[in-house]
mmCIF file of C-alpha atoms in Angstrom:
data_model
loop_
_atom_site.group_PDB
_atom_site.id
_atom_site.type_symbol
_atom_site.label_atom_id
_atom_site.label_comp_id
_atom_site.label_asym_id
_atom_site.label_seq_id
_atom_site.Cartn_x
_atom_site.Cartn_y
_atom_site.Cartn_z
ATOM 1 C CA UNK A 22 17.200 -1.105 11.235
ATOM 2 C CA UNK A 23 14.913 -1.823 8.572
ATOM 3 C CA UNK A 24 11.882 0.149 10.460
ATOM 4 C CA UNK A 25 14.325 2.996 11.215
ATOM 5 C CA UNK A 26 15.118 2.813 7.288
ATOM 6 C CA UNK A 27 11.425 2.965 6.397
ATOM 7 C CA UNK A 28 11.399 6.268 8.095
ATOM 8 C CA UNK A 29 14.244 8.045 7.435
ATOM 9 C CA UNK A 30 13.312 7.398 3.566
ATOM 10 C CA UNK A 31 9.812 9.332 4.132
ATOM 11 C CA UNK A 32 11.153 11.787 5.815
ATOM 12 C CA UNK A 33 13.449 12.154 2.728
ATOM 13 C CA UNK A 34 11.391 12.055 0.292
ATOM 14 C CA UNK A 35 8.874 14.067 2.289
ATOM 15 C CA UNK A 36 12.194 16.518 1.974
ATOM 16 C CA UNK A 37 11.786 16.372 -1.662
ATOM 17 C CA UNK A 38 15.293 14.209 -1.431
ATOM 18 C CA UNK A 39 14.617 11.406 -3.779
ATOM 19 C CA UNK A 40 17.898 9.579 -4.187
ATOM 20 C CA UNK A 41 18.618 9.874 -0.722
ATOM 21 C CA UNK A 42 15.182 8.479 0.098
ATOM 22 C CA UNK A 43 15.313 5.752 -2.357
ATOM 23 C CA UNK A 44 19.008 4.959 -1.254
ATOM 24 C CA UNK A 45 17.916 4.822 2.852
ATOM 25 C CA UNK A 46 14.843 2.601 1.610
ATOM 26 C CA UNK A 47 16.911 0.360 -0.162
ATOM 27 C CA UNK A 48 19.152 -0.503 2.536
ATOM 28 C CA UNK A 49 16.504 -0.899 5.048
ATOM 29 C CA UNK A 50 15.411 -3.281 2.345
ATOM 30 C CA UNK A 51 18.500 -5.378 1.892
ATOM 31 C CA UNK A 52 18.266 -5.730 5.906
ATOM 32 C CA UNK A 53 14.621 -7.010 5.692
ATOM 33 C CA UNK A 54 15.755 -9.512 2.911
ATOM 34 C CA UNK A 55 18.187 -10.706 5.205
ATOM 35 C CA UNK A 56 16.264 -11.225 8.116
ATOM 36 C CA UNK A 57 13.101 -12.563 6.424
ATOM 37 C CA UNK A 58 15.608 -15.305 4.382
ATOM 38 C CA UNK A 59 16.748 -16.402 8.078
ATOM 39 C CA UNK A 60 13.059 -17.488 8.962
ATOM 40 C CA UNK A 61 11.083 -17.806 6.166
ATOM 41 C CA UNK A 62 8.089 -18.842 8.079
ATOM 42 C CA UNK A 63 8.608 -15.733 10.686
ATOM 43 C CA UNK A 64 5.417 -13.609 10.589
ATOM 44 C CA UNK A 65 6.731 -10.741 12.019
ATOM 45 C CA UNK A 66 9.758 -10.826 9.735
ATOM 46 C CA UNK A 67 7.575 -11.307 6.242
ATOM 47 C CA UNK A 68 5.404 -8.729 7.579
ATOM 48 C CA UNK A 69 8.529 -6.149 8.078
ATOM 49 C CA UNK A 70 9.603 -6.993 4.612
ATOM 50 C CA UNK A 71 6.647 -6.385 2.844
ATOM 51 C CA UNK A 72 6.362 -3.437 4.813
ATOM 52 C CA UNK A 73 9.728 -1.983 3.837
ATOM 53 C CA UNK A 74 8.623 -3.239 0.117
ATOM 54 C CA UNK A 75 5.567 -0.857 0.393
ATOM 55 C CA UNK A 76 7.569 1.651 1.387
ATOM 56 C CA UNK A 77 9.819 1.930 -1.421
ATOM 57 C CA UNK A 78 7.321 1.238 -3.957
ATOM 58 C CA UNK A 79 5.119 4.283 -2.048
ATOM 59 C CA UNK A 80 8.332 6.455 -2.484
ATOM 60 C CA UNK A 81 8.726 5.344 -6.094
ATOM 61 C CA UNK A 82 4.895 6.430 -6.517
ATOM 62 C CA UNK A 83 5.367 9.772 -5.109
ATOM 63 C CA UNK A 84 8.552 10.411 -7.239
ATOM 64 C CA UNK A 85 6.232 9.680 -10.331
ATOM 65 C CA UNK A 86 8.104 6.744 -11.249
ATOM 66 C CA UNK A 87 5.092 3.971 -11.396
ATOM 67 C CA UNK A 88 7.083 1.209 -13.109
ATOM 68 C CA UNK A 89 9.590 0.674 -10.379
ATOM 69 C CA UNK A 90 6.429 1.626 -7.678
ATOM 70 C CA UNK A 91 4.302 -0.903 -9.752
ATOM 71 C CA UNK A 92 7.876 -3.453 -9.276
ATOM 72 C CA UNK A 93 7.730 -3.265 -5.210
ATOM 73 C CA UNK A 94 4.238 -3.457 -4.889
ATOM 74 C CA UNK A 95 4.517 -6.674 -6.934
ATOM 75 C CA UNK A 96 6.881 -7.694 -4.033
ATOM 76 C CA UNK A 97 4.489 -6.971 -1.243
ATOM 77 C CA UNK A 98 1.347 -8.142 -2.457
ATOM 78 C CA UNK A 99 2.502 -11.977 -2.209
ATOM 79 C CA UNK A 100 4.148 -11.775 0.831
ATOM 80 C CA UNK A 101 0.332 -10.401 2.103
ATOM 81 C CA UNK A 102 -1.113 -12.814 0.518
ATOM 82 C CA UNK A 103 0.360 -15.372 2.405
ATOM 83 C CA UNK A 104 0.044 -13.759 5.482
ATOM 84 C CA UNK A 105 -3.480 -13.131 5.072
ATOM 85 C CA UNK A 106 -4.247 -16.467 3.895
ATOM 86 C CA UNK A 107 -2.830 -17.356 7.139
ATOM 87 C CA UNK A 108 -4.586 -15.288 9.549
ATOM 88 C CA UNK A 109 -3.030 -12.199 9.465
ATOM 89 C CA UNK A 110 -4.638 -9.472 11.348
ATOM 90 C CA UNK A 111 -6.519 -6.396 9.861
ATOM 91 C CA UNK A 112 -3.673 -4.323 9.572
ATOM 92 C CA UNK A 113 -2.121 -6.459 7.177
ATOM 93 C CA UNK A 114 -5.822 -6.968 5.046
ATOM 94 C CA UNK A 115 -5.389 -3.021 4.813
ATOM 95 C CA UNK A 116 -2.308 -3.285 3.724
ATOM 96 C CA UNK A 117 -2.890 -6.011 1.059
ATOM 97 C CA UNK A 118 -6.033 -3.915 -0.472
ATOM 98 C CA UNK A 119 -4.127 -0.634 -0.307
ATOM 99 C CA UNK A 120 -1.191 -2.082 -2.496
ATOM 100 C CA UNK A 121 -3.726 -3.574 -5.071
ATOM 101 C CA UNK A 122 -5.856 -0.346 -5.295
ATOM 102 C CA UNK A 123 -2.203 1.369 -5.840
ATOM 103 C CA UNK A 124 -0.586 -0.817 -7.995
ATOM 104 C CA UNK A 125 -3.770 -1.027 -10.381
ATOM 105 C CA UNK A 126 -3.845 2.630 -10.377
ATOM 106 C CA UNK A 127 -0.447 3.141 -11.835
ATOM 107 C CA UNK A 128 -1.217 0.190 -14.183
ATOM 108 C CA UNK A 129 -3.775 2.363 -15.377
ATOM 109 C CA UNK A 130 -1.929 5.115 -15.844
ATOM 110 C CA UNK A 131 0.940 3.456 -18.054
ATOM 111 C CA UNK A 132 -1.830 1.921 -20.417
ATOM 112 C CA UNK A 133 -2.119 -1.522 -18.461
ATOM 113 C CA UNK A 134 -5.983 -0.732 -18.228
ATOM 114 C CA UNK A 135 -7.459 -4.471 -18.141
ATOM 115 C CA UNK A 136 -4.609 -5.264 -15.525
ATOM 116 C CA UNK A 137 -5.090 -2.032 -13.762
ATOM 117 C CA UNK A 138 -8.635 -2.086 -13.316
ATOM 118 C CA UNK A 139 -8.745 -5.584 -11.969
ATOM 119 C CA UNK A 140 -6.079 -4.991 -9.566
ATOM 120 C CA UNK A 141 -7.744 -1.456 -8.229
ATOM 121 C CA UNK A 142 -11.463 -2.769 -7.852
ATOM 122 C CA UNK A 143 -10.272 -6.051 -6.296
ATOM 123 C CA UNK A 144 -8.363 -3.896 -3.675
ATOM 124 C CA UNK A 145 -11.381 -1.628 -3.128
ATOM 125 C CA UNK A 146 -13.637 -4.343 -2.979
ATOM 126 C CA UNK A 147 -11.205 -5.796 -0.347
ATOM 127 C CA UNK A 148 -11.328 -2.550 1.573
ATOM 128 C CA UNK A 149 -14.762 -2.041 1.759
ATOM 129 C CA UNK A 150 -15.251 -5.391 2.993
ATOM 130 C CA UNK A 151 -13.098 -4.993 5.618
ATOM 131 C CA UNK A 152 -14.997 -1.974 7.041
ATOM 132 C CA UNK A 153 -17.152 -4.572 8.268
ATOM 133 C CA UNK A 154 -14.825 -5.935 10.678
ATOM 134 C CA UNK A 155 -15.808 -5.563 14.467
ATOM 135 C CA UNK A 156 -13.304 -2.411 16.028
ATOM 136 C CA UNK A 157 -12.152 -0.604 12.053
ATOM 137 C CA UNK A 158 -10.442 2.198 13.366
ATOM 138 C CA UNK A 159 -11.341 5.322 11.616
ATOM 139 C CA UNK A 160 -8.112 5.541 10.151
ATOM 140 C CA UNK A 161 -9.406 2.297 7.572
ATOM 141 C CA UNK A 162 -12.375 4.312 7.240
ATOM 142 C CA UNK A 163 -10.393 6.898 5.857
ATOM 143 C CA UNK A 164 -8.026 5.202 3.802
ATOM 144 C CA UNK A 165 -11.112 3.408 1.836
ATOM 145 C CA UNK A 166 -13.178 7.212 1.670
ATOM 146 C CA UNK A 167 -9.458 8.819 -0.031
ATOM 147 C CA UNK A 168 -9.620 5.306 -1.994
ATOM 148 C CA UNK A 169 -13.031 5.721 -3.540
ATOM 149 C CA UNK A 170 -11.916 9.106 -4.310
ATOM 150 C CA UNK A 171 -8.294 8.952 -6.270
ATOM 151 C CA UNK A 172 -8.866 5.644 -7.649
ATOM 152 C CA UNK A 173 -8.349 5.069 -11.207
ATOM 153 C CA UNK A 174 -9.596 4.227 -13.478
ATOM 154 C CA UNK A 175 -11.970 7.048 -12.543
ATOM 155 C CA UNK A 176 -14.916 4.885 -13.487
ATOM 156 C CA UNK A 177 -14.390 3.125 -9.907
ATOM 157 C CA UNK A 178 -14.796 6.128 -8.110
ATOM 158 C CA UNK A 179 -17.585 6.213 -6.214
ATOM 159 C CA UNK A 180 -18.015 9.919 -4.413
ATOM 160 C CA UNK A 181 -21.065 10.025 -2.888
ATOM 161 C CA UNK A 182 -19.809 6.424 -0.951
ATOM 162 C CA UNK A 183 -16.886 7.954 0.324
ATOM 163 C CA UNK A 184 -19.071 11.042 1.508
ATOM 164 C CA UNK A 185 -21.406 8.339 2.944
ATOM 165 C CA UNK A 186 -18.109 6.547 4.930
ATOM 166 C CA UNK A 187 -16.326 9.594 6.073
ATOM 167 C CA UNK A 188 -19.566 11.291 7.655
ATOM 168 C CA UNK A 189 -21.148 8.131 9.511
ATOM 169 C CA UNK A 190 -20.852 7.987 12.906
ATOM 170 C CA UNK A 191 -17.563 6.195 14.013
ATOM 171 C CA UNK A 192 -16.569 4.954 17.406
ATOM 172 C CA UNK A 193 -13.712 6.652 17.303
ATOM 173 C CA UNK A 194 -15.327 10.544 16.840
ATOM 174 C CA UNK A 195 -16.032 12.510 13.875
#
């Protein structure tokens, strides 16, 4: 329920449908809650919740509404935590440095630059380091090129690195 809730709210908002996004989020989200608060030290279930999290607070970000984006992503970013502290695969490290390199953007943005800045250069340092992971997929590739390139503050963008990491030879094509 709560991963067919995380999609019907994209393809809402994708719609341009915003309270009927953020209303199909948010019940996929009181399911997650539920189910993570059953087994608290469930993986899979912490990782569905901060997944649903991220998706609201992604919806929130496209709507322009950063406080209540910057609120979820508050939510998720312990939950990874944990999970990465405990193992958690690379999917989940993506995860973790995408929501810090998001969060401290909109921080930015609503004049929370010291808190911002930390929050979006520890999540790109994160991201970059986990290029270096045996088997990235081109898709992290990607995400940390687009990362180095919308960041903010703008003083962490870094261009000609995300030229660099999007034209390199990948495994996975060009």
């Amino acid at each position: 329920m709560g991963s067919l809730g995380r999609r019907e709210g994209w393809a809402l908002a994708n719609l341009g449908r915003w309270d009927e996004a953020i209303a199909a989020t948010l019940r996929a989200v009181e399911v997650n809650e539920f189910v993570a608060g059953l087994e608290p030290s469930n993986q899979r279930a912490q990782w569905d919740l901060a997944t649903i999290y991220k998706a609201l607070a992604e919806i929130y970000e496209w709507r322009g509404w950063k406080r209540e984006s910057i609120e979820y992503f508050a939510k998720v970013i312990p939950i990874l935590e944990k999970l990465v502290a405990e193992g958690a695969p690379p999917p989940m490290q993506r995860a973790l440095s995408e929501s810090y390199v998001h969060m401290g953007s909109q921080q930015w943005d609503l004049g929370r630059q010291a808190e911002g800045r930390a929050n979006a250069a520890r999540g790109l340092r994160m991201m970059l380091e986990g290029l270096n992971a045996p088997d990235t997929p081109r898709s992290a590739v990607e995400q940390a090129g687009d990362a180095l390139m919308t960041v903010r503050p703008e003083e962490l963008r870094d261009y000609r690195r995300a030229l660099r990491l999007l034209t390199a030879p990948h495994a996975d094509g060009p």
